[in-house]
XYZ file of N, CA, C and O in Angstrom:
780
model
N 28.759 -13.212 2.641
C 27.661 -13.868 2.037
C 27.303 -13.273 0.658
O 27.089 -14.032 -0.318
N 27.433 -11.928 0.493
C 27.068 -11.234 -0.807
C 28.123 -11.657 -1.830
O 27.867 -11.560 -3.107
N 29.304 -12.093 -1.392
C 30.393 -12.426 -2.381
C 29.992 -13.666 -3.075
O 30.226 -13.784 -4.338
N 29.299 -14.631 -2.469
C 28.886 -15.856 -3.110
C 27.488 -15.726 -3.644
O 27.216 -16.502 -4.690
N 26.690 -14.820 -3.236
C 25.356 -14.672 -3.685
C 25.130 -13.124 -3.948
O 24.514 -12.489 -3.098
N 25.601 -12.584 -5.026
C 25.639 -11.088 -5.241
C 24.210 -10.568 -5.273
O 23.996 -9.381 -5.030
N 23.259 -11.347 -5.653
C 21.869 -10.826 -5.801
C 21.323 -10.331 -4.378
O 20.445 -9.540 -4.193
N 21.987 -10.837 -3.214
C 21.555 -10.504 -1.931
C 21.729 -8.995 -1.628
O 21.159 -8.521 -0.675
N 22.526 -8.339 -2.425
C 22.776 -6.923 -2.226
C 21.455 -6.129 -2.468
O 21.294 -5.020 -1.906
N 20.534 -6.746 -3.079
C 19.266 -6.104 -3.342
C 18.135 -6.442 -2.417
O 16.966 -6.057 -2.560
N 18.468 -7.181 -1.318
C 17.450 -7.480 -0.352
C 17.081 -6.258 0.511
O 18.026 -5.553 1.014
N 15.796 -5.846 0.413
C 15.392 -4.711 1.179
C 13.845 -4.916 1.373
O 13.243 -5.856 0.803
N 13.246 -3.985 2.030
C 11.819 -4.128 2.277
C 10.912 -4.069 1.086
O 10.127 -5.094 0.913
N 11.091 -3.112 0.130
C 10.234 -3.216 -1.055
C 10.367 -4.424 -1.882
O 9.409 -4.949 -2.336
N 11.617 -4.891 -2.008
C 11.817 -6.090 -2.886
C 11.257 -7.310 -2.175
O 10.789 -8.251 -2.764
N 11.350 -7.295 -0.834
C 10.641 -8.386 -0.012
C 9.221 -8.388 -0.163
O 8.569 -9.458 -0.364
N 8.610 -7.211 -0.266
C 7.150 -7.187 -0.405
C 6.841 -7.636 -1.947
O 5.773 -8.332 -2.065
N 7.619 -7.228 -2.893
C 7.333 -7.680 -4.312
C 7.421 -9.157 -4.277
O 6.614 -9.902 -4.949
N 8.358 -9.835 -3.632
C 8.615 -11.149 -3.589
C 7.329 -11.902 -2.889
O 6.952 -12.952 -3.329
N 6.816 -11.220 -1.884
C 5.686 -11.809 -1.250
C 4.456 -11.777 -2.162
O 3.666 -12.670 -2.291
N 4.393 -10.818 -3.120
C 3.348 -10.712 -4.081
C 3.509 -11.966 -5.025
O 2.515 -12.593 -5.513
N 4.716 -12.239 -5.450
C 4.988 -13.437 -6.215
C 4.525 -14.689 -5.549
O 3.944 -15.573 -6.228
N 4.863 -14.779 -4.253
C 4.401 -15.902 -3.512
C 2.881 -16.126 -3.558
O 2.372 -17.167 -3.812
N 2.103 -14.969 -3.335
C 0.697 -15.087 -3.499
C 0.236 -15.514 -4.884
O -0.761 -16.327 -5.065
N 0.969 -15.107 -5.957
C 0.642 -15.505 -7.304
C 0.855 -16.918 -7.583
O 0.040 -17.688 -8.115
N 1.940 -17.470 -6.922
C 2.208 -18.938 -7.045
C 1.094 -19.755 -6.381
O 0.577 -20.742 -6.816
N 0.676 -19.284 -5.221
C -0.463 -19.958 -4.440
C -1.741 -19.844 -5.265
O -2.529 -20.789 -5.262
N -1.867 -18.691 -5.951
C -3.087 -18.588 -6.834
C -3.049 -19.554 -7.961
O -4.059 -20.187 -8.252
N -1.904 -19.873 -8.443
C -1.763 -20.944 -9.537
C -2.177 -22.273 -8.936
O -2.888 -23.123 -9.562
N -1.834 -22.597 -7.698
C -2.099 -23.757 -7.035
C -3.678 -23.889 -7.010
O -4.295 -25.004 -7.366
N -4.342 -22.799 -6.616
C -5.820 -22.871 -6.489
C -6.427 -22.976 -7.875
O -7.457 -23.554 -8.047
N -5.900 -22.271 -8.890
C -6.449 -22.567 -10.335
C -6.334 -24.031 -10.655
O -7.256 -24.487 -11.307
N -5.255 -24.706 -10.399
C -5.099 -26.129 -10.743
C -6.157 -26.903 -10.007
O -6.679 -27.965 -10.535
N -6.601 -26.475 -8.853
C -7.569 -27.119 -8.023
C -8.960 -26.731 -8.488
O -10.010 -27.106 -7.834
N -9.055 -25.887 -9.549
C -10.434 -25.433 -10.043
C -11.084 -24.536 -8.953
O -12.419 -24.618 -8.910
N -10.368 -23.826 -8.134
C -10.979 -22.962 -7.084
C -10.652 -21.536 -7.474
O -9.708 -20.969 -7.097
N -11.560 -20.982 -8.277
C -11.370 -19.628 -8.843
C -11.449 -18.637 -7.667
O -10.667 -17.593 -7.687
N -12.295 -18.807 -6.736
C -12.484 -17.836 -5.616
C -11.177 -17.665 -4.818
O -10.800 -16.586 -4.616
N -10.603 -18.730 -4.337
C -9.293 -18.690 -3.608
C -8.212 -18.198 -4.501
O -7.263 -17.470 -3.973
N -8.222 -18.538 -5.785
C -7.127 -17.984 -6.720
C -7.221 -16.470 -6.792
O -6.190 -15.785 -6.671
N -8.487 -15.965 -6.862
C -8.611 -14.509 -6.946
C -8.371 -13.858 -5.713
O -7.887 -12.732 -5.746
N -8.632 -14.517 -4.617
C -8.258 -13.939 -3.278
C -6.751 -13.753 -3.214
O -6.222 -12.684 -2.807
N -6.040 -14.712 -3.629
C -4.574 -14.653 -3.598
C -4.023 -13.550 -4.598
O -3.152 -12.838 -4.243
N -4.640 -13.481 -5.692
C -4.354 -12.442 -6.694
C -4.610 -11.038 -6.027
O -3.813 -10.000 -6.241
N -5.696 -10.911 -5.310
C -6.018 -9.682 -4.567
C -5.031 -9.318 -3.617
O -4.508 -8.145 -3.551
N -4.417 -10.233 -2.800
C -3.380 -9.931 -1.924
C -2.117 -9.636 -2.622
O -1.313 -8.759 -2.219
N -1.942 -10.231 -3.839
C -0.682 -9.821 -4.621
C -0.827 -8.403 -5.137
O 0.154 -7.728 -5.094
N -2.038 -7.948 -5.434
C -2.190 -6.578 -5.904
C -1.967 -5.653 -4.768
O -1.371 -4.614 -4.946
N -2.334 -6.009 -3.542
C -2.014 -5.094 -2.469
C -0.529 -5.029 -2.199
O 0.052 -3.930 -1.963
N 0.252 -6.082 -2.415
C 1.739 -6.108 -2.188
C 2.345 -5.166 -3.311
O 3.300 -4.476 -3.056
N 1.711 -5.131 -4.584
C 2.102 -4.339 -5.588
C 2.007 -2.799 -5.257
O 2.816 -1.987 -5.627
N 0.927 -2.494 -4.567
C 0.716 -1.126 -4.154
C 1.785 -0.788 -2.989
O 2.364 0.304 -3.133
N 2.006 -1.663 -2.116
C 2.844 -1.356 -1.001
C 4.387 -1.353 -1.385
O 5.115 -0.488 -0.761
N 4.721 -2.180 -2.316
C 6.226 -2.234 -2.613
C 6.609 -0.825 -3.199
O 7.685 -0.282 -2.796
N 5.904 -0.239 -4.055
C 6.151 1.046 -4.655
C 6.121 2.145 -3.551
O 6.994 3.034 -3.438
N 5.132 2.108 -2.655
C 4.958 3.066 -1.606
C 6.271 3.098 -0.687
O 6.817 4.125 -0.388
N 6.556 1.847 -0.210
C 7.748 1.733 0.711
C 9.107 2.076 -0.021
O 9.981 2.607 0.536
N 9.142 1.663 -1.270
C 10.375 1.983 -2.010
C 10.635 3.537 -2.077
O 11.728 4.005 -1.794
N 9.498 4.351 -2.278
C 9.559 5.704 -2.227
C 9.831 6.376 -0.941
O 10.762 7.136 -0.680
N 9.075 5.926 0.042
C 9.171 6.483 1.429
C 10.565 6.081 2.094
O 11.102 6.883 2.788
N 11.046 4.848 1.871
C 12.331 4.445 2.405
C 13.548 4.839 1.535
O 14.687 4.408 1.849
N 13.317 5.457 0.379
C 14.371 5.802 -0.572
C 15.099 4.534 -0.913
O 16.434 4.536 -0.936
N 14.457 3.457 -1.254
C 14.975 2.210 -1.645
C 14.678 1.854 -3.067
O 14.476 0.590 -3.386
N 14.506 2.791 -3.937
C 14.043 2.566 -5.253
C 15.436 2.139 -6.019
O 16.346 2.882 -5.921
N 15.361 1.018 -6.723
C 16.525 0.504 -7.392
C 15.986 0.069 -8.794
O 14.858 -0.366 -8.955
N 16.900 0.043 -9.673
C 16.632 -0.509 -10.975
C 16.290 -1.944 -10.938
O 15.363 -2.509 -11.591
N 16.974 -2.671 -9.993
C 16.755 -4.110 -9.882
C 15.231 -4.287 -9.407
O 14.502 -5.164 -9.816
N 14.811 -3.468 -8.370
C 13.509 -3.570 -7.859
C 12.466 -3.301 -8.909
O 11.396 -3.947 -8.918
N 12.749 -2.330 -9.780
C 11.791 -2.046 -10.788
C 11.593 -3.126 -11.837
O 10.480 -3.449 -12.220
N 12.705 -3.753 -12.144
C 12.645 -4.982 -13.027
C 11.979 -6.170 -12.377
O 11.034 -6.788 -13.036
N 12.253 -6.395 -11.129
C 11.510 -7.448 -10.395
C 10.095 -7.268 -10.360
O 9.231 -8.070 -10.557
N 9.720 -5.919 -10.016
C 8.308 -5.619 -9.972
C 7.650 -5.841 -11.213
O 6.513 -6.317 -11.278
N 8.205 -5.477 -12.374
C 7.599 -5.708 -13.718
C 7.488 -7.116 -13.996
O 6.460 -7.488 -14.573
N 8.413 -7.904 -13.656
C 8.359 -9.367 -13.856
C 7.177 -9.989 -13.071
O 6.359 -10.826 -13.734
N 7.129 -9.585 -11.852
C 6.031 -10.083 -10.976
C 4.671 -9.580 -11.568
O 3.689 -10.379 -11.589
N 4.649 -8.344 -11.967
C 3.430 -7.864 -12.456
C 2.965 -8.585 -13.725
O 1.810 -8.816 -13.818
N 3.858 -8.872 -14.647
C 3.507 -9.638 -15.800
C 2.955 -11.002 -15.425
O 1.913 -11.406 -15.960
N 3.613 -11.705 -14.499
C 3.113 -13.042 -14.112
C 1.724 -12.877 -13.496
O 0.769 -13.628 -13.892
N 1.562 -11.957 -12.538
C 0.247 -11.842 -11.799
C -0.866 -11.285 -12.738
O -1.925 -11.756 -12.731
N -0.456 -10.261 -13.460
C -1.565 -9.483 -14.124
C -1.783 -9.948 -15.513
O -2.862 -9.610 -16.192
N -0.895 -10.783 -16.167
C -1.124 -11.289 -17.459
C -1.295 -12.768 -17.492
O -2.262 -13.276 -18.070
N -0.419 -13.496 -16.951
C -0.386 -14.992 -17.058
C -1.482 -15.556 -16.274
O -2.229 -16.341 -16.858
N -1.610 -15.162 -14.996
C -2.620 -15.847 -14.164
C -4.092 -15.528 -14.690
O -4.809 -16.492 -14.790
N -4.456 -14.294 -15.065
C -5.777 -14.108 -15.534
C -6.102 -14.938 -16.852
O -7.137 -15.525 -16.974
N -5.066 -14.993 -17.776
C -5.411 -15.879 -19.011
C -5.473 -17.307 -18.688
O -6.209 -17.993 -19.392
N -4.740 -17.786 -17.738
C -4.867 -19.157 -17.312
C -6.246 -19.418 -16.763
O -6.857 -20.390 -17.081
N -6.651 -18.492 -15.992
C -8.033 -18.624 -15.436
C -9.121 -18.568 -16.558
O -10.045 -19.331 -16.500
N -8.898 -17.757 -17.451
C -9.883 -17.655 -18.636
C -9.858 -18.989 -19.395
O -10.942 -19.535 -19.719
N -8.709 -19.561 -19.631
C -8.601 -20.810 -20.341
C -9.269 -21.967 -19.573
O -10.122 -22.800 -20.066
N -9.117 -21.965 -18.247
C -9.619 -23.040 -17.428
C -11.211 -22.887 -17.229
O -11.877 -23.883 -17.243
N -11.697 -21.682 -17.068
C -13.115 -21.514 -16.631
C -13.999 -21.023 -17.902
O -15.171 -21.168 -17.689
N -13.390 -20.524 -18.926
C -14.245 -20.059 -20.036
C -13.976 -20.914 -21.306
O -14.937 -21.365 -21.905
N -12.699 -21.209 -21.485
C -12.398 -21.987 -22.815
C -11.386 -21.409 -23.551
O -10.812 -20.361 -23.197
N -11.213 -21.902 -24.771
C -10.180 -21.296 -25.665
C -10.788 -21.139 -27.104
O -10.278 -21.777 -28.046
N -11.747 -20.326 -27.214
C -12.384 -20.082 -28.556
C -11.341 -19.289 -29.338
O -10.597 -18.441 -28.792
N -11.347 -19.357 -30.669
C -10.279 -18.657 -31.490
C -10.269 -17.128 -31.272
O -9.144 -16.581 -31.093
N -11.439 -16.516 -31.255
C -11.523 -15.113 -30.951
C -10.857 -14.742 -29.594
O -10.131 -13.774 -29.459
N -11.244 -15.546 -28.671
C -10.789 -15.299 -27.273
C -9.286 -15.516 -27.167
O -8.593 -14.721 -26.500
N -8.735 -16.496 -27.927
C -7.262 -16.696 -27.856
C -6.585 -15.480 -28.473
O -5.540 -15.026 -27.962
N -7.115 -14.961 -29.599
C -6.483 -13.741 -30.201
C -6.578 -12.562 -29.211
O -5.566 -11.791 -29.026
N -7.744 -12.363 -28.494
C -7.866 -11.179 -27.642
C -6.987 -11.402 -26.376
O -6.430 -10.455 -25.930
N -6.817 -12.677 -25.869
C -5.942 -12.966 -24.742
C -4.486 -12.564 -25.244
O -3.729 -11.994 -24.366
N -4.049 -12.951 -26.468
C -2.739 -12.665 -26.849
C -2.544 -11.220 -26.921
O -1.524 -10.662 -26.566
N -3.521 -10.428 -27.508
C -3.486 -9.054 -27.528
C -3.320 -8.401 -26.209
O -2.435 -7.508 -25.991
N -4.081 -8.846 -25.180
C -4.050 -8.304 -23.802
C -2.599 -8.552 -23.303
O -2.091 -7.644 -22.707
N -2.089 -9.716 -23.451
C -0.777 -10.086 -22.838
C 0.287 -9.237 -23.507
O 1.303 -8.682 -22.829
N 0.233 -9.114 -24.856
C 1.302 -8.279 -25.575
C 1.121 -6.837 -25.129
O 2.180 -6.180 -24.848
N -0.033 -6.313 -25.005
C -0.219 -4.868 -24.495
C 0.377 -4.789 -23.085
O 1.000 -3.811 -22.745
N 0.065 -5.772 -22.200
C 0.613 -5.681 -20.805
C 2.094 -5.720 -20.865
O 2.743 -4.896 -20.098
N 2.750 -6.630 -21.638
C 4.154 -6.626 -21.661
C 4.780 -5.353 -22.317
O 5.770 -4.758 -21.575
N 4.199 -4.783 -23.262
C 4.763 -3.565 -23.832
C 4.481 -2.387 -22.867
O 5.338 -1.413 -22.784
N 3.412 -2.384 -22.096
C 3.135 -1.309 -21.141
C 4.193 -1.362 -20.111
O 4.724 -0.405 -19.647
N 4.542 -2.577 -19.516
C 5.497 -2.698 -18.488
C 6.883 -2.318 -18.973
O 7.645 -1.671 -18.282
N 7.193 -2.711 -20.194
C 8.523 -2.319 -20.780
C 8.634 -0.819 -20.970
O 9.742 -0.182 -20.541
N 7.578 -0.258 -21.423
C 7.528 1.188 -21.723
C 7.719 1.942 -20.279
O 8.463 2.958 -20.239
N 7.022 1.465 -19.292
C 7.159 2.140 -17.908
C 8.665 2.075 -17.445
O 9.066 3.073 -16.859
N 9.214 0.917 -17.596
C 10.627 0.852 -17.203
C 11.487 1.815 -18.002
O 12.512 2.249 -17.368
N 11.208 2.113 -19.125
C 12.023 3.024 -19.948
C 11.698 4.396 -19.661
O 12.685 5.285 -19.661
N 10.492 4.798 -19.410
C 10.093 6.232 -19.382
C 10.268 6.786 -17.965
O 10.475 8.002 -17.888
N 10.248 6.076 -16.897
C 10.495 6.582 -15.592
C 9.699 7.860 -15.190
O 10.191 8.736 -14.667
N 8.376 7.911 -15.466
C 7.557 8.970 -15.055
C 7.498 9.119 -13.521
O 7.445 8.014 -12.866
N 7.615 10.265 -12.936
C 7.656 10.362 -11.444
C 6.179 10.556 -10.847
O 5.913 10.030 -9.780
N 5.349 11.357 -11.468
C 4.044 11.732 -10.865
C 2.845 11.037 -11.513
O 1.749 11.180 -11.003
N 3.079 10.285 -12.586
C 1.817 9.701 -13.185
C 2.252 8.415 -13.975
O 3.444 8.137 -14.254
N 1.312 7.592 -14.309
C 1.486 6.429 -15.157
C 1.052 6.829 -16.593
O 0.047 7.475 -16.781
N 1.715 6.326 -17.712
C 1.240 6.524 -19.021
C 0.612 5.175 -19.380
O 1.155 4.216 -19.339
N -0.613 5.279 -19.738
C -1.440 4.101 -19.990
C -2.033 3.495 -18.775
O -1.573 3.835 -17.659
N -3.103 2.819 -18.875
C -3.733 2.124 -17.745
C -2.608 1.201 -17.107
O -2.109 0.371 -17.786
N -2.458 1.377 -15.795
C -1.424 0.507 -15.126
C -1.970 -1.104 -15.288
O -3.168 -1.316 -15.212
N -0.977 -1.911 -15.429
C -1.409 -3.315 -15.689
C -2.180 -3.936 -14.494
O -3.139 -4.736 -14.753
N -1.875 -3.569 -13.211
C -2.799 -4.151 -12.208
C -4.279 -3.696 -12.312
O -5.131 -4.423 -12.081
N -4.421 -2.402 -12.824
C -5.841 -1.990 -13.044
C -6.527 -2.712 -14.122
O -7.739 -3.066 -13.989
N -5.809 -3.012 -15.172
C -6.398 -3.780 -16.320
C -6.706 -5.177 -15.893
O -7.787 -5.649 -16.163
N -5.859 -5.794 -15.067
C -6.026 -7.126 -14.624
C -7.221 -7.137 -13.684
O -8.043 -8.154 -13.719
N -7.369 -6.131 -12.883
C -8.543 -6.200 -11.905
C -9.852 -6.162 -12.697
O -10.814 -6.889 -12.370
N -9.902 -5.410 -13.777
C -11.119 -5.413 -14.644
C -11.313 -6.864 -15.181
O -12.483 -7.329 -15.198
N -10.299 -7.499 -15.820
C -10.346 -8.786 -16.349
C -10.799 -9.879 -15.297
O -11.757 -10.597 -15.674
N -10.201 -9.873 -14.072
C -10.610 -10.941 -13.190
C -12.017 -10.588 -12.580
O -12.705 -11.615 -12.306
N -12.447 -9.399 -12.522
C -13.833 -9.112 -12.037
C -14.755 -9.644 -13.210
O -15.846 -10.323 -12.805
N -14.521 -9.368 -14.433
C -15.417 -9.869 -15.463
C -15.404 -11.364 -15.443
O -16.457 -11.986 -15.533
N -14.193 -11.983 -15.246
C -14.156 -13.446 -15.255
C -15.014 -13.975 -14.153
O -15.769 -14.926 -14.363
N -14.821 -13.463 -12.957
C -15.658 -13.918 -11.762
C -17.184 -13.806 -12.102
O -17.917 -14.807 -11.884
N -17.559 -12.700 -12.586
C -19.022 -12.519 -12.807
C -19.467 -13.405 -13.952
O -20.594 -13.806 -13.931
N -18.648 -13.594 -14.877
C -19.015 -14.386 -16.129
C -19.239 -15.875 -15.640
O -20.124 -16.539 -15.973
N -18.279 -16.312 -14.825
C -18.369 -17.763 -14.375
C -19.462 -17.989 -13.347
O -20.164 -18.984 -13.370
N -19.697 -17.036 -12.433
C -20.733 -17.170 -11.371
C -22.111 -16.583 -11.705
O -23.034 -17.068 -10.981
N -22.215 -15.721 -12.704
C -23.554 -15.101 -12.960
C -23.925 -15.217 -14.383
O -24.813 -14.499 -14.912
N -23.230 -16.165 -15.166
C -23.553 -16.437 -16.572
C -23.702 -15.175 -17.456
O -24.599 -15.019 -18.260
N -22.679 -14.245 -17.292
C -22.711 -13.131 -18.211
C -22.277 -13.641 -19.582
O -21.652 -14.624 -19.757
N -22.431 -12.804 -20.598
C -22.149 -13.198 -21.904
C -20.545 -13.084 -22.130
O -19.901 -12.166 -21.548
N -20.023 -14.015 -22.884
C -18.554 -14.030 -23.110
C -18.158 -12.764 -23.845
O -17.010 -12.421 -23.820
N -19.063 -12.120 -24.497
C -18.791 -10.935 -25.230
C -18.231 -9.787 -24.315
O -17.445 -8.966 -24.771
N -18.752 -9.839 -23.073
C -18.311 -8.758 -22.132
C -16.830 -8.989 -21.878
O -16.032 -8.101 -21.857
N -16.323 -10.278 -21.792
C -14.972 -10.530 -21.644
C -14.214 -10.129 -22.815
O -13.044 -9.602 -22.687
N -14.701 -10.366 -24.063
C -14.060 -10.059 -25.224
C -13.769 -8.483 -25.218
O -12.665 -8.030 -25.520
N -14.756 -7.694 -24.896
C -14.696 -6.256 -24.892
C -13.684 -5.820 -23.888
O -12.926 -4.891 -24.037
N -13.855 -6.439 -22.638
C -12.930 -5.995 -21.560
C -11.419 -6.287 -21.916
O -10.540 -5.386 -21.713
N -11.152 -7.418 -22.555
C -9.729 -7.646 -23.013
C -9.245 -6.709 -24.025
O -8.172 -6.235 -23.912
N -10.150 -6.427 -25.034
C -9.804 -5.447 -26.022
C -9.559 -3.976 -25.426
O -8.553 -3.373 -25.712
N -10.514 -3.555 -24.683
C -10.459 -2.187 -24.109
C -9.293 -1.999 -23.142
O -8.496 -1.041 -23.176
N -9.034 -3.005 -22.270
C -7.973 -2.870 -21.266
C -6.627 -2.886 -22.016
O -5.684 -2.167 -21.643
N -6.536 -3.791 -23.034
C -5.355 -3.824 -23.869
C -4.997 -2.530 -24.495
O -3.862 -2.005 -24.361
N -6.029 -1.902 -25.124
C -5.847 -0.636 -25.798
C -5.490 0.407 -24.738
O -4.543 1.295 -24.944
N -6.111 0.491 -23.604
C -5.927 1.521 -22.591
C -4.488 1.314 -21.973
O -3.796 2.303 -21.617
N -3.921 0.090 -21.911
C -2.572 -0.090 -21.378
C -1.504 0.508 -22.162
O -0.578 1.132 -21.704
N -1.652 0.511 -23.503
C -0.646 1.060 -24.373
C -1.001 2.479 -24.893
O -0.254 3.080 -25.783
N -2.087 3.056 -24.360
C -2.582 4.462 -24.756
C -1.750 5.468 -24.088
O -0.800 5.201 -23.189
N -1.919 6.779 -24.403
C -1.329 7.812 -23.837
C -2.030 8.374 -22.661
O -1.649 9.522 -22.165
N -3.073 7.719 -22.186
C -3.822 8.157 -21.024
C -2.873 8.262 -19.878
O -2.046 7.403 -19.612
N -3.055 9.370 -19.081
C -2.089 9.573 -17.999
C -2.981 9.379 -16.618
O -3.976 9.925 -16.494
N -2.455 8.454 -15.807
C -3.058 8.190 -14.539
C -2.188 8.768 -13.423
O -1.085 8.242 -13.368
N -2.592 9.772 -12.677
C -1.756 10.362 -11.685
C -1.443 9.359 -10.620
O -2.389 8.681 -10.127
N -0.244 9.251 -10.197
C 0.097 8.317 -9.075
C -0.508 8.815 -7.815
O -0.428 9.978 -7.421
N -1.169 7.944 -7.092
C -1.867 8.157 -5.894
C -2.921 9.253 -6.088
O -3.320 9.883 -5.104
N -3.447 9.327 -7.268
C -4.485 10.253 -7.570
C -5.855 9.623 -7.478
O -5.983 8.439 -7.030
N -6.934 10.276 -7.977
C -8.249 9.855 -7.819
C -8.473 8.512 -8.534
O -9.169 7.623 -7.995
N -7.944 8.343 -9.744
C -8.155 7.149 -10.512
C -7.558 5.989 -9.753
O -8.021 4.896 -9.783
N -6.260 6.140 -9.269
C -5.617 5.025 -8.651
C -6.325 4.764 -7.326
O -6.451 3.578 -6.936
N -6.923 5.688 -6.547
C -7.634 5.496 -5.455
C -8.928 4.707 -5.762
O -9.391 3.870 -4.908
N -9.541 5.105 -6.849
C -10.842 4.465 -7.214
C -10.508 2.907 -7.649
O -11.291 2.174 -7.214
N -9.390 2.651 -8.281
C -9.096 1.293 -8.581
C -8.745 0.517 -7.336
O -9.193 -0.610 -7.180
N -8.075 1.189 -6.409
C -7.725 0.580 -5.125
C -9.035 0.207 -4.384
O -9.200 -0.932 -3.817
N -10.054 1.232 -4.306
C -11.296 0.905 -3.641
C -12.077 -0.148 -4.283
O -12.664 -1.026 -3.576
N -12.119 -0.136 -5.602
C -12.833 -1.252 -6.317
C -12.164 -2.561 -6.019
O -12.811 -3.547 -5.746
N -10.777 -2.599 -6.097
C -10.109 -3.857 -5.821
C -10.270 -4.402 -4.467
O -10.552 -5.573 -4.228
N -10.245 -3.424 -3.408
C -10.443 -3.953 -2.064
C -11.876 -4.384 -1.852
O -12.149 -5.365 -1.182
N -12.851 -3.702 -2.398
C -14.218 -4.112 -2.388
C -14.487 -5.452 -2.928
O -15.177 -6.363 -2.380
N -13.892 -5.710 -4.104
C -13.995 -6.957 -4.807
C -13.313 -8.140 -3.897
O -13.826 -9.120 -3.758
N -12.093 -7.823 -3.302
C -11.381 -8.689 -2.446
C -12.285 -9.051 -1.237
O -12.408 -10.273 -0.889
N -12.851 -8.163 -0.673
C -13.703 -8.425 0.537
C -14.938 -9.211 0.135
O -15.309 -10.134 0.844
N -15.554 -8.925 -0.980
C -16.630 -9.636 -1.382
C -16.331 -11.168 -1.609
O -17.047 -12.102 -1.288
N -15.109 -11.436 -2.187
C -14.604 -12.745 -2.462
C -14.383 -13.419 -1.116
O -14.737 -14.647 -0.908
N -13.806 -12.725 -0.092
C -13.500 -13.354 1.164
C -14.770 -13.749 1.985
O -14.943 -14.856 2.489
N -15.757 -12.856 1.915
C -16.967 -13.005 2.790
C -18.093 -13.888 2.075
O -18.946 -14.429 2.713
N -17.885 -14.053 0.693
C -18.997 -14.851 -0.013
C -18.720 -16.262 0.233
O -17.696 -16.822 0.540
């Protein structure tokens, strides 16, 4: 079978989990088209959980591959950059300043992911991980849409998360900051599910 479909040589548990995250992202897009921000963000939340588990299982099962790293980065860019900006356009609008800040956020996310693929740090992330930045943006979007926050908060969040993604800030893998982001993300996901 692999003779005719060589990509199948990379089928393993971590890559399957990453692909499941992509599936959740595609379903999130469906809900965005339906103007259902809540269910879209729930799907994004499940996608973030798969992003955490694919790396964990890749390490534990010794199934880390260059292919898996690239697939993970592509899925991260789609989930963490494309889906949030689409949600912003649909639910907030496309003001000139906002368009510039969205472009800045996406460029920083792309460069952060590319840099991570080149640098291969083992014990820490350099710059705010893209899923952490996205969590901030979708939380601000949710509260902006549902509680009439000022759009300036979104402007500041896009600018700050963009800068932090490409900064030299070091976030220890599975350290206190990553655990705090995980706790915040899970709390937000639970709030979305029960609300």
